[in-house]
Amino acid sequence: MPKLTARSLPITLLVLNLALACHVLQAQIVTGTYTGDGNSTQAISGIGSEPTLILVIPETGGAETGEIQTWIHSSTMPVGEVKYTIGGNSVANSFKTGFISSLDSDGFTVASKANVSGTTYYYVSFSDDDGSVLAGTFTGSTSAQNIVTGYEPGMVWVWADAVTSPDYVKWTVSGRPSGTYRFSHGEGGWGETIFSGFSPIGFSVQASGTAGTGIVDGGTYHYLAFQGAITEANPGWGSGPDKVTTSFEPGFLMTRHSTTHGNNTYIKTAEMNSGESFIPRHQTAETNALLDFESDGYTVGSTGQLRDKHWYFATEKISALPVELIKFKGQIINDETFISWTTASEIDNDYFQIQVSNDGINWETIRIVKGAGNSTTQLNYAENIGSDENRFYRLKQVDFDGSFDYSNVIYIPRNSNQIDNIVVFPNPAENQINLVAQDMKSDNYVAKVIAMNGAVVRVNNNVNFSTGNLVQFSIEDLAKGIYTLVVTNESGYQVSKRFVKK
């Protein structure tokens, strides 16, 4: 069972609700392994949040019949049902049961077919906590459709349940947004085209009547959209190994050749054996495609399908901790700040430091709390910090050998300084939005409009409610899309509201 910290997010005052990056944030994708114990269910915990989507790959590669199979399950799907990632086989058309029981607050629970005794399973957990990935559905139509995600995706996966067209998991990337690939392999040249392009706020899909389409009128389609950009690597035509440099150590990597449309999709996680990766269909591990992860990249072997050039989508590795932190929160009680956290297990845990920051960047330790050392039971911690100001908080967990890691970051505003009853209308809006607040203080506030790429596109440094409770913002010159209005005062972050410019 994995031992993972609650997930850390880079924090500034303006990105508490808009944690955006050029690739999916480290916090959003967690990888790990579990071994089947042969029981009817097994809970996999320590992920740090409830997954939006789970991808599970058996180390054996799976079987065509599906009793041991690579599969996905998302929060948009019926409880207990999964979708095989096989391409080119009718067994993958319909959703299957017996593989997953539930998505849980700190992980997921597998059922008997994904819990075969002695079998090792690799998993990838995707979470949409900060909007870096987004799960949703749409219904097939006789008209082309624009699917709104709030940003231009770097990659999109789409699948359905037993529609009458070839119903495999399909995907495309920003390098070829009108292309359609089978998730396991190949290119959409078999009468199953889904995508027609990307836009600044989402992606578009074909009409069901379009020649060569894979869309069926009335069919329910599930999708997972990834914020960020696909990168093209050029390892050349040599035999390898050749290194592809990134700015971090990968934890999850998904690749395919960027010009040869019939070539395969390869997936590798940090837990997979050296030299191994998987094409997500019923077959054994690949041994000469994706070789190894390094502190600043990965190496490619001699397979021609990733030589010359390929697209890749990588996320940063999350290091396992000996402490399984399942909750870290704070609240104001009787005008005093209380910090609490819960551990599911602890191994060689010496102590915790409670650290605070005024800006989310510079930190100081204000208290040390002794750890349990070793524990396999759930333990609850609580500390009264007193009449603290509006600040950010995190935990630094330190082992007996001096190694350490950090929890997620939280922000606790004082009740007396909070902005209450704030409304933004109309929503969607075309030319103007109105900010209305009740029971406001007469202090000056700063209001900023932030685009989905993190850019501040409108600022009002002197919002004052002493003469009225309505403030107007012109948005006539803004591009169509999704924005967030963030309001702060001199004490720090207060509230944010999202709206759509149509």
Coordinates of N, CA, C and O in Angstrom, one line a residue, residues 33-198:
T33 N 1.6 1.2 -6.8 CA 1.3 -0.2 -7.1 C 0.6 -0.8 -6.0 O 0.6 -0.3 -4.8
Y34 N -0.1 -1.9 -6.2 CA -0.7 -2.7 -5.2 C -0.6 -4.2 -5.7 O -0.5 -4.5 -6.9
T35 N -0.7 -5.1 -4.8 CA -0.6 -6.5 -5.1 C -2.0 -7.1 -4.7 O -2.5 -7.0 -3.6
G36 N -2.5 -7.9 -5.7 CA -3.8 -8.5 -5.4 C -3.7 -9.5 -4.3 O -2.8 -10.3 -4.2
D37 N -4.8 -9.5 -3.4 CA -4.8 -10.4 -2.2 C -5.8 -11.5 -2.4 O -6.0 -12.3 -1.5
G38 N -6.5 -11.5 -3.5 CA -7.5 -12.6 -3.7 C -8.8 -12.4 -3.1 O -9.7 -13.2 -3.3
N39 N -9.0 -11.3 -2.3 CA -10.3 -11.1 -1.7 C -11.3 -10.4 -2.6 O -10.9 -10.0 -3.7
S40 N -12.5 -10.3 -2.2 CA -13.6 -9.7 -3.1 C -13.3 -8.2 -3.3 O -13.7 -7.7 -4.3
T41 N -12.7 -7.5 -2.3 CA -12.3 -6.1 -2.5 C -11.0 -5.9 -1.8 O -10.6 -6.6 -0.9
Q42 N -10.4 -4.8 -2.2 CA -9.2 -4.3 -1.5 C -9.1 -2.8 -1.6 O -9.3 -2.2 -2.7
A43 N -9.0 -2.1 -0.5 CA -8.9 -0.6 -0.5 C -7.5 -0.1 -0.7 O -6.6 -0.6 0.0
I44 N -7.3 0.7 -1.7 CA -6.0 1.4 -2.0 C -6.1 2.8 -1.5 O -6.8 3.6 -2.0
S45 N -5.3 3.1 -0.4 CA -5.5 4.5 0.2 C -4.1 5.2 0.2 O -3.1 4.7 -0.3
G46 N -4.1 6.4 0.7 CA -2.9 7.2 0.8 C -2.7 8.1 -0.4 O -1.6 8.6 -0.5
I47 N -3.7 8.2 -1.3 CA -3.5 9.0 -2.5 C -3.6 10.5 -2.2 O -3.0 11.3 -2.8
G48 N -4.3 10.9 -1.2 CA -4.4 12.3 -0.8 C -5.7 13.0 -1.2 O -5.9 14.1 -0.7
S49 N -6.5 12.4 -2.0 CA -7.8 13.0 -2.4 C -8.6 11.9 -3.1 O -8.1 10.8 -3.4
E50 N -9.8 12.2 -3.4 CA -10.6 11.3 -4.2 C -10.3 11.4 -5.6 O -10.3 12.5 -6.2
P51 N -10.0 10.3 -6.3 CA -9.6 10.4 -7.7 C -10.8 10.8 -8.6 O -11.9 10.5 -8.3
T52 N -10.4 11.5 -9.7 CA -11.4 11.8 -10.7 C -11.4 10.6 -11.7 O -12.4 10.3 -12.2
L53 N -10.2 10.1 -12.0 CA -10.1 8.9 -12.8 C -9.0 8.0 -12.4 O -7.9 8.5 -11.9
I54 N -9.1 6.7 -12.5 CA -8.1 5.7 -12.2 C -7.8 4.9 -13.4 O -8.7 4.5 -14.2
L55 N -6.5 4.8 -13.7 CA -6.0 3.9 -14.8 C -5.2 2.8 -14.1 O -4.3 3.1 -13.3
V56 N -5.6 1.5 -14.4 CA -4.9 0.4 -13.7 C -4.3 -0.5 -14.8 O -5.1 -0.9 -15.8
I57 N -3.1 -0.9 -14.7 CA -2.4 -1.7 -15.6 C -1.8 -2.9 -14.9 O -0.9 -2.7 -14.0
P58 N -2.2 -4.1 -15.2 CA -1.6 -5.3 -14.5 C -0.2 -5.5 -15.0 O 0.1 -5.3 -16.2
E59 N 0.8 -5.9 -14.2 CA 2.1 -6.1 -14.6 C 2.3 -7.2 -15.6 O 3.2 -7.2 -16.4
T60 N 1.3 -8.1 -15.6 CA 1.3 -9.2 -16.6 C 0.9 -8.7 -18.0 O 1.0 -9.4 -19.0
G61 N 0.4 -7.5 -18.1 CA -0.1 -7.0 -19.4 C -1.5 -7.2 -19.6 O -2.1 -6.6 -20.5
G62 N -2.1 -8.2 -18.9 CA -3.5 -8.4 -19.1 C -3.8 -9.5 -20.1 O -2.9 -10.1 -20.7
A63 N -5.1 -9.9 -20.2 CA -5.6 -10.9 -21.1 C -6.7 -10.4 -22.0 O -7.4 -9.5 -21.6
E64 N -6.7 -10.9 -23.2 CA -7.7 -10.4 -24.2 C -9.1 -10.6 -23.7 O -10.0 -9.7 -24.0
T65 N -9.3 -11.6 -22.9 CA -10.7 -11.9 -22.5 C -11.1 -10.9 -21.4 O -12.3 -10.8 -21.1
G66 N -10.2 -10.3 -20.7 CA -10.5 -9.2 -19.8 C -10.6 -9.6 -18.3 O -10.8 -8.8 -17.5
E67 N -10.3 -10.8 -18.0 CA -10.3 -11.2 -16.6 C -9.1 -10.6 -15.8 O -9.2 -10.3 -14.7
I68 N -8.0 -10.4 -16.5 CA -6.9 -9.5 -16.0 C -6.7 -8.5 -17.1 O -6.2 -8.9 -18.2
Q69 N -7.0 -7.3 -16.9 CA -7.1 -6.3 -18.0 C -6.7 -4.9 -17.5 O -6.9 -4.6 -16.4
T70 N -6.2 -4.2 -18.5 CA -6.0 -2.7 -18.3 C -7.3 -2.0 -18.5 O -8.0 -2.2 -19.4
W71 N -7.6 -1.1 -17.5 CA -8.9 -0.5 -17.5 C -8.8 0.9 -16.9 O -7.9 1.3 -16.3
I72 N -9.9 1.7 -17.2 CA -10.1 3.0 -16.6 C -11.5 3.1 -15.9 O -12.4 2.5 -16.4
H73 N -11.6 3.9 -14.9 CA -12.8 4.3 -14.3 C -12.8 5.7 -13.9 O -11.8 6.2 -13.3
S74 N -13.8 6.5 -14.3 CA -13.9 7.9 -13.9 C -15.1 8.2 -13.1 O -16.1 7.4 -13.0
S75 N -15.1 9.4 -12.4 CA -16.2 9.8 -11.6 C -17.5 10.0 -12.3 O -18.6 10.0 -11.7
T76 N -17.4 10.1 -13.7 CA -18.6 10.3 -14.5 C -19.3 9.0 -14.9 O -20.4 9.0 -15.4
M77 N -18.6 7.9 -14.6 CA -19.1 6.6 -15.0 C -20.0 6.0 -13.9 O -19.9 6.4 -12.8
P78 N -20.9 5.1 -14.2 CA -21.7 4.4 -13.2 C -20.8 3.7 -12.2 O -19.7 3.2 -12.5
V79 N -21.2 3.8 -10.9 CA -20.4 3.2 -9.8 C -20.1 1.7 -10.1 O -21.0 0.9 -10.5
G80 N -18.9 1.3 -10.0 CA -18.5 -0.1 -10.2 C -18.3 -0.6 -11.6 O -18.0 -1.8 -11.8
E81 N -18.3 0.3 -12.6 CA -18.1 -0.1 -14.0 C -16.8 0.5 -14.5 O -16.4 1.6 -14.1
V82 N -16.1 -0.2 -15.4 CA -14.9 0.2 -15.9 C -14.9 0.1 -17.4 O -15.8 -0.6 -18.0
K83 N -13.9 0.7 -18.1 CA -13.8 0.6 -19.5 C -12.4 0.0 -19.9 O -11.4 0.5 -19.4
Y84 N -12.3 -1.0 -20.7 CA -11.1 -1.6 -21.1 C -10.4 -0.6 -22.0 O -11.0 0.1 -22.8
T85 N -9.0 -0.6 -22.0 CA -8.3 0.3 -22.9 C -7.8 -0.5 -24.2 O -6.9 0.0 -24.9
I86 N -8.3 -1.7 -24.4 CA -7.9 -2.4 -25.6 C -8.4 -1.6 -26.8 O -9.5 -1.0 -26.8
G87 N -7.7 -1.7 -27.9 CA -8.2 -1.1 -29.2 C -8.3 -2.2 -30.2 O -7.5 -3.1 -30.3
G88 N -9.3 -2.2 -31.1 CA -9.5 -3.1 -32.1 C -10.1 -4.4 -31.7 O -9.9 -5.4 -32.4
N89 N -10.8 -4.5 -30.6 CA -11.4 -5.7 -30.2 C -12.7 -5.4 -29.6 O -12.9 -4.5 -28.7
S90 N -13.8 -6.1 -30.0 CA -15.1 -5.8 -29.6 C -15.3 -6.0 -28.1 O -16.3 -5.5 -27.5
V91 N -14.5 -6.8 -27.4 CA -14.6 -7.0 -26.0 C -14.5 -5.7 -25.2 O -14.9 -5.5 -24.1
A92 N -13.9 -4.6 -25.9 CA -13.7 -3.4 -25.2 C -14.9 -2.4 -25.4 O -14.9 -1.3 -24.8
N93 N -15.9 -2.8 -26.1 CA -17.0 -1.9 -26.4 C -17.8 -1.5 -25.2 O -18.0 -0.3 -25.0
S94 N -18.2 -2.4 -24.4 CA -19.1 -2.1 -23.3 C -18.4 -2.0 -22.0 O -17.3 -2.6 -21.8
F95 N -19.0 -1.2 -21.1 CA -18.5 -1.1 -19.7 C -18.5 -2.5 -19.0 O -19.4 -3.3 -19.3
K96 N -17.6 -2.8 -18.1 CA -17.5 -4.1 -17.4 C -17.6 -3.9 -15.9 O -17.3 -2.8 -15.4
T97 N -18.0 -4.9 -15.2 CA -18.1 -4.9 -13.8 C -17.1 -5.9 -13.2 O -16.6 -6.7 -13.9
G98 N -17.0 -5.8 -11.9 CA -16.1 -6.8 -11.2 C -14.7 -6.3 -11.0 O -13.8 -7.1 -10.5
F99 N -14.4 -5.0 -11.4 CA -13.0 -4.5 -11.3 C -12.8 -3.5 -10.3 O -11.8 -3.3 -9.7
I100 N -13.8 -2.6 -10.0 CA -13.7 -1.6 -9.1 C -15.0 -1.5 -8.3 O -16.1 -1.7 -8.8
S101 N -14.9 -1.2 -7.0 CA -16.1 -1.0 -6.1 C -16.4 0.5 -5.9 O -17.6 0.8 -5.9
S102 N -15.4 1.3 -5.8 CA -15.7 2.7 -5.5 C -14.5 3.6 -5.6 O -13.3 3.1 -5.6
L103 N -14.7 4.9 -5.8 CA -13.7 5.9 -5.6 C -13.9 6.5 -4.2 O -15.0 6.8 -3.8
D104 N -12.8 6.6 -3.5 CA -12.9 6.9 -2.0 C -12.2 8.3 -1.8 O -11.5 8.8 -2.6
S105 N -12.4 8.8 -0.6 CA -11.9 10.1 -0.3 C -10.4 10.2 -0.3 O -9.8 11.2 -0.4
D106 N -9.8 9.0 -0.1 CA -8.3 9.0 -0.1 C -7.7 7.9 -1.0 O -6.6 7.4 -0.8
G107 N -8.5 7.5 -2.0 CA -8.0 6.5 -2.9 C -9.2 5.8 -3.6 O -10.1 6.4 -4.1
F108 N -9.1 4.5 -3.7 CA -10.1 3.7 -4.4 C -10.1 2.3 -3.9 O -9.2 1.8 -3.3
T109 N -11.2 1.6 -4.2 CA -11.4 0.2 -3.8 C -11.6 -0.7 -5.0 O -12.5 -0.4 -5.8
V110 N -10.7 -1.7 -5.2 CA -10.8 -2.6 -6.3 C -11.7 -3.8 -5.9 O -11.8 -4.2 -4.8
A111 N -12.3 -4.4 -7.0 CA -13.1 -5.6 -6.8 C -12.3 -6.8 -7.3 O -11.1 -6.7 -7.7
S112 N -12.9 -8.0 -7.3 CA -12.1 -9.3 -7.4 C -11.4 -9.4 -8.7 O -10.2 -9.9 -8.7
K113 N -11.9 -8.9 -9.8 CA -11.2 -9.1 -11.1 C -9.9 -8.2 -11.2 O -9.1 -8.4 -12.1
A114 N -9.8 -7.2 -10.4 CA -8.6 -6.4 -10.3 C -7.9 -6.6 -9.0 O -7.1 -5.8 -8.5
N115 N -8.1 -7.8 -8.4 CA -7.5 -8.1 -7.1 C -7.1 -9.6 -7.1 O -7.2 -10.3 -6.1
V116 N -6.6 -10.0 -8.3 CA -6.1 -11.4 -8.4 C -4.9 -11.7 -7.5 O -3.9 -11.0 -7.6
S117 N -5.0 -12.7 -6.7 CA -4.0 -13.0 -5.8 C -2.6 -13.1 -6.4 O -2.4 -13.8 -7.4
G118 N -1.6 -12.3 -5.9 CA -0.2 -12.4 -6.3 C 0.1 -11.5 -7.5 O 1.2 -11.3 -7.9
T119 N -0.9 -10.9 -8.2 CA -0.7 -10.1 -9.4 C -0.4 -8.7 -8.9 O -1.0 -8.1 -8.1
T120 N 0.7 -8.1 -9.5 CA 1.0 -6.7 -9.2 C 0.3 -5.8 -10.2 O 0.3 -6.1 -11.4
Y121 N -0.3 -4.7 -9.7 CA -1.0 -3.8 -10.5 C -0.3 -2.4 -10.4 O -0.1 -2.0 -9.3
Y122 N -0.1 -1.7 -11.5 CA 0.3 -0.3 -11.5 C -0.9 0.5 -11.6 O -1.8 0.2 -12.4
Y123 N -1.0 1.6 -10.9 CA -2.1 2.5 -11.1 C -1.7 4.0 -11.2 O -0.6 4.3 -10.8
V124 N -2.5 4.7 -11.9 CA -2.4 6.2 -12.0 C -3.7 6.8 -11.6 O -4.7 6.5 -12.1
S125 N -3.6 7.7 -10.6 CA -4.8 8.4 -10.1 C -4.7 9.9 -10.6 O -3.8 10.6 -10.3
F126 N -5.8 10.3 -11.2 CA -5.9 11.7 -11.7 C -7.0 12.4 -10.9 O -8.1 11.9 -10.7
S127 N -6.6 13.6 -10.4 CA -7.5 14.4 -9.5 C -7.7 15.7 -10.2 O -6.8 16.3 -10.7
D128 N -9.0 16.2 -10.1 CA -9.3 17.5 -10.7 C -9.4 18.7 -9.7 O -10.0 19.7 -9.9
D129 N -8.7 18.5 -8.5 CA -8.8 19.5 -7.4 C -8.5 20.9 -7.9 O -9.1 21.9 -7.4
D130 N -7.6 21.2 -8.7 CA -7.2 22.5 -9.1 C -7.6 22.8 -10.6 O -7.2 23.8 -11.1
G131 N -8.3 21.9 -11.2 CA -8.8 22.2 -12.6 C -7.8 21.7 -13.6 O -8.0 22.0 -14.8
S132 N -6.6 21.1 -13.2 CA -5.6 20.7 -14.2 C -6.1 19.6 -15.1 O -5.7 19.4 -16.2
V133 N -7.0 18.8 -14.6 CA -7.7 17.8 -15.4 C -9.2 17.9 -15.1 O -9.6 18.3 -14.0
L134 N -10.0 17.6 -16.1 CA -11.4 17.8 -16.0 C -12.1 16.6 -16.6 O -11.9 16.3 -17.8
A135 N -13.0 16.0 -15.8 CA -13.8 14.9 -16.3 C -15.2 15.4 -16.6 O -15.7 16.3 -15.9
G136 N -15.8 14.9 -17.7 CA -17.2 15.3 -18.0 C -17.8 14.4 -19.0 O -17.2 13.3 -19.4
T137 N -19.0 14.7 -19.5 CA -19.7 13.9 -20.5 C -20.3 14.8 -21.5 O -20.5 16.0 -21.3
F138 N -20.6 14.2 -22.7 CA -21.4 14.9 -23.7 C -22.2 13.9 -24.4 O -21.9 12.7 -24.4
T139 N -23.3 14.3 -25.1 CA -24.2 13.4 -25.8 C -23.9 13.6 -27.3 O -24.0 14.7 -27.8
G140 N -23.8 12.5 -28.0 CA -23.6 12.5 -29.4 C -24.8 13.2 -30.1 O -25.9 13.0 -29.7
S141 N -24.5 14.0 -31.2 CA -25.5 14.7 -31.8 C -25.3 14.7 -33.4 O -24.2 14.4 -33.8
T142 N -26.3 15.0 -34.1 CA -26.2 15.1 -35.5 C -25.6 16.4 -35.9 O -25.3 16.6 -37.1
S143 N -25.3 17.3 -35.0 CA -24.5 18.5 -35.2 C -23.2 18.4 -34.5 O -23.0 17.8 -33.5
A144 N -22.2 19.1 -35.1 CA -20.9 19.2 -34.4 C -21.1 20.0 -33.1 O -21.9 20.8 -33.0
Q145 N -20.2 19.7 -32.1 CA -20.3 20.3 -30.8 C -19.0 20.9 -30.3 O -18.0 20.3 -30.6
N146 N -19.1 22.0 -29.6 CA -18.0 22.5 -28.8 C -18.1 22.2 -27.4 O -19.1 22.5 -26.7
I147 N -17.2 21.5 -26.8 CA -17.2 21.0 -25.4 C -16.4 22.0 -24.6 O -15.2 22.2 -24.9
V148 N -17.0 22.7 -23.6 CA -16.3 23.7 -22.9 C -15.6 23.1 -21.7 O -16.2 22.5 -20.8
T149 N -14.3 23.3 -21.6 CA -13.5 22.9 -20.4 C -12.9 24.1 -19.6 O -12.5 23.9 -18.5
G150 N -12.9 25.3 -20.2 CA -12.4 26.4 -19.6 C -11.0 26.8 -19.9 O -10.4 27.8 -19.5
Y151 N -10.3 25.9 -20.7 CA -9.0 26.1 -21.2 C -8.7 25.3 -22.5 O -9.6 24.4 -22.8
E152 N -7.7 25.6 -23.2 CA -7.4 24.8 -24.4 C -6.6 23.6 -23.9 O -5.5 23.7 -23.3
P153 N -7.1 22.4 -24.1 CA -6.5 21.2 -23.6 C -5.1 20.9 -24.3 O -4.9 21.3 -25.4
G154 N -4.3 20.2 -23.6 CA -3.1 19.6 -24.2 C -3.4 18.2 -24.7 O -2.7 17.7 -25.6
M155 N -4.3 17.5 -24.0 CA -4.7 16.2 -24.4 C -6.1 15.9 -23.9 O -6.5 16.4 -22.9
V156 N -6.8 15.1 -24.7 CA -8.2 14.7 -24.3 C -8.4 13.2 -24.6 O -8.0 12.7 -25.6
W157 N -9.0 12.5 -23.6 CA -9.4 11.1 -23.8 C -10.9 11.1 -23.9 O -11.6 11.8 -23.2
V158 N -11.5 10.2 -24.7 CA -12.9 10.1 -24.9 C -13.3 8.6 -25.0 O -12.6 7.8 -25.7
W159 N -14.4 8.2 -24.4 CA -14.8 6.8 -24.5 C -16.3 6.7 -24.2 O -16.9 7.7 -23.7
A160 N -17.0 5.7 -24.6 CA -18.4 5.5 -24.4 C -18.7 4.1 -24.0 O -17.9 3.2 -23.9
D161 N -20.0 3.8 -23.8 CA -20.5 2.5 -23.4 C -21.4 1.9 -24.5 O -22.5 2.3 -24.6
A162 N -20.8 0.9 -25.2 CA -21.6 0.1 -26.1 C -22.4 0.9 -27.1 O -23.6 0.6 -27.4
V163 N -21.9 2.0 -27.7 CA -22.5 2.7 -28.8 C -22.3 1.8 -30.0 O -21.5 0.9 -30.0
T164 N -22.9 2.1 -31.1 CA -22.9 1.2 -32.3 C -21.7 1.4 -33.2 O -21.5 0.6 -34.1
S165 N -20.9 2.4 -32.9 CA -19.6 2.6 -33.7 C -18.6 1.8 -32.9 O -18.8 1.4 -31.8
P166 N -17.4 1.6 -33.5 CA -16.3 1.0 -32.8 C -16.0 1.8 -31.5 O -15.6 3.0 -31.6
D167 N -16.2 1.2 -30.4 CA -16.3 2.0 -29.2 C -15.1 1.7 -28.3 O -15.1 1.1 -27.2
Y168 N -13.9 2.2 -28.7 CA -12.7 2.0 -27.9 C -12.3 3.4 -27.3 O -12.9 4.4 -27.6
V169 N -11.4 3.3 -26.3 CA -11.0 4.6 -25.7 C -10.1 5.3 -26.8 O -9.2 4.7 -27.3
K170 N -10.5 6.6 -27.0 CA -9.8 7.3 -28.1 C -9.2 8.6 -27.5 O -9.7 9.1 -26.4
W171 N -8.2 9.2 -28.1 CA -7.6 10.4 -27.6 C -7.0 11.2 -28.7 O -6.8 10.7 -29.8
T172 N -6.6 12.5 -28.3 CA -5.9 13.3 -29.2 C -5.1 14.3 -28.4 O -5.2 14.4 -27.2
V173 N -4.2 15.0 -29.1 CA -3.3 15.9 -28.4 C -3.2 17.3 -29.2 O -3.7 17.4 -30.3
S174 N -2.6 18.3 -28.5 CA -2.6 19.6 -29.1 C -1.7 19.6 -30.3 O -1.9 20.5 -31.1
G175 N -0.8 18.7 -30.5 CA 0.0 18.6 -31.7 C -0.8 18.2 -32.9 O -0.4 18.5 -34.1
R176 N -1.9 17.6 -32.7 CA -2.8 17.2 -33.8 C -4.2 17.1 -33.3 O -4.8 16.1 -33.2
P177 N -4.8 18.3 -33.0 CA -6.1 18.3 -32.3 C -7.3 17.8 -33.1 O -8.3 17.5 -32.5
S178 N -7.1 17.6 -34.4 CA -8.2 17.1 -35.2 C -8.0 15.6 -35.4 O -8.8 14.9 -36.1
G179 N -6.9 15.0 -34.9 CA -6.7 13.6 -35.0 C -7.4 12.8 -34.0 O -7.8 13.3 -32.9
T180 N -7.6 11.5 -34.3 CA -8.2 10.6 -33.3 C -7.4 9.3 -33.3 O -7.2 8.7 -34.3
Y181 N -6.8 9.0 -32.1 CA -6.0 7.8 -31.9 C -6.7 6.8 -31.0 O -7.4 7.2 -30.1
R182 N -6.6 5.5 -31.3 CA -7.0 4.6 -30.2 C -6.0 4.7 -29.1 O -4.9 4.9 -29.2
F183 N -6.6 4.6 -27.9 CA -5.8 4.7 -26.7 C -4.6 3.7 -26.6 O -3.5 4.1 -26.2
S184 N -4.9 2.6 -27.1 CA -3.8 1.5 -27.1 C -2.9 1.6 -28.3 O -1.7 1.4 -28.1
H185 N -3.4 2.0 -29.4 CA -2.5 2.1 -30.6 C -3.3 2.7 -31.8 O -4.5 2.8 -31.7
G186 N -2.5 3.1 -32.7 CA -3.1 3.4 -34.0 C -3.6 4.8 -34.2 O -3.6 5.6 -33.3
E187 N -4.2 5.1 -35.4 CA -4.7 6.4 -35.7 C -6.1 6.2 -36.2 O -6.5 5.1 -36.7
G188 N -6.9 7.3 -36.1 CA -8.3 7.2 -36.5 C -8.6 7.2 -37.9 O -9.2 8.1 -38.5
G189 N -8.2 6.1 -38.6 CA -8.5 6.0 -40.0 C -9.5 4.8 -40.3 O -9.6 4.4 -41.4
W190 N -10.2 4.4 -39.2 CA -11.1 3.2 -39.4 C -12.5 3.6 -39.1 O -13.3 2.8 -38.5
G191 N -12.9 4.8 -39.6 CA -14.3 5.1 -39.4 C -14.7 5.4 -38.0 O -15.8 5.1 -37.6
E192 N -13.8 6.0 -37.2 CA -14.1 6.2 -35.8 C -13.5 7.6 -35.3 O -13.1 7.7 -34.2
T193 N -13.5 8.6 -36.2 CA -13.0 9.9 -35.9 C -14.0 10.5 -34.8 O -15.2 10.5 -35.0
I194 N -13.4 11.1 -33.8 CA -14.1 11.8 -32.7 C -13.9 13.3 -32.8 O -14.8 14.1 -32.8
F195 N -12.6 13.7 -32.9 CA -12.3 15.1 -32.7 C -12.2 15.9 -34.0 O -11.9 15.4 -35.0
S196 N -12.5 17.2 -33.9 CA -12.4 18.1 -35.0 C -11.5 19.3 -34.7 O -11.2 20.1 -35.6
G197 N -11.1 19.4 -33.4 CA -10.1 20.5 -33.1 C -10.2 21.0 -31.7 O -11.1 20.5 -30.9
F198 N -9.3 21.8 -31.3 CA -9.3 22.5 -30.0 C -9.6 23.9 -30.1 O -9.4 24.5 -31.2

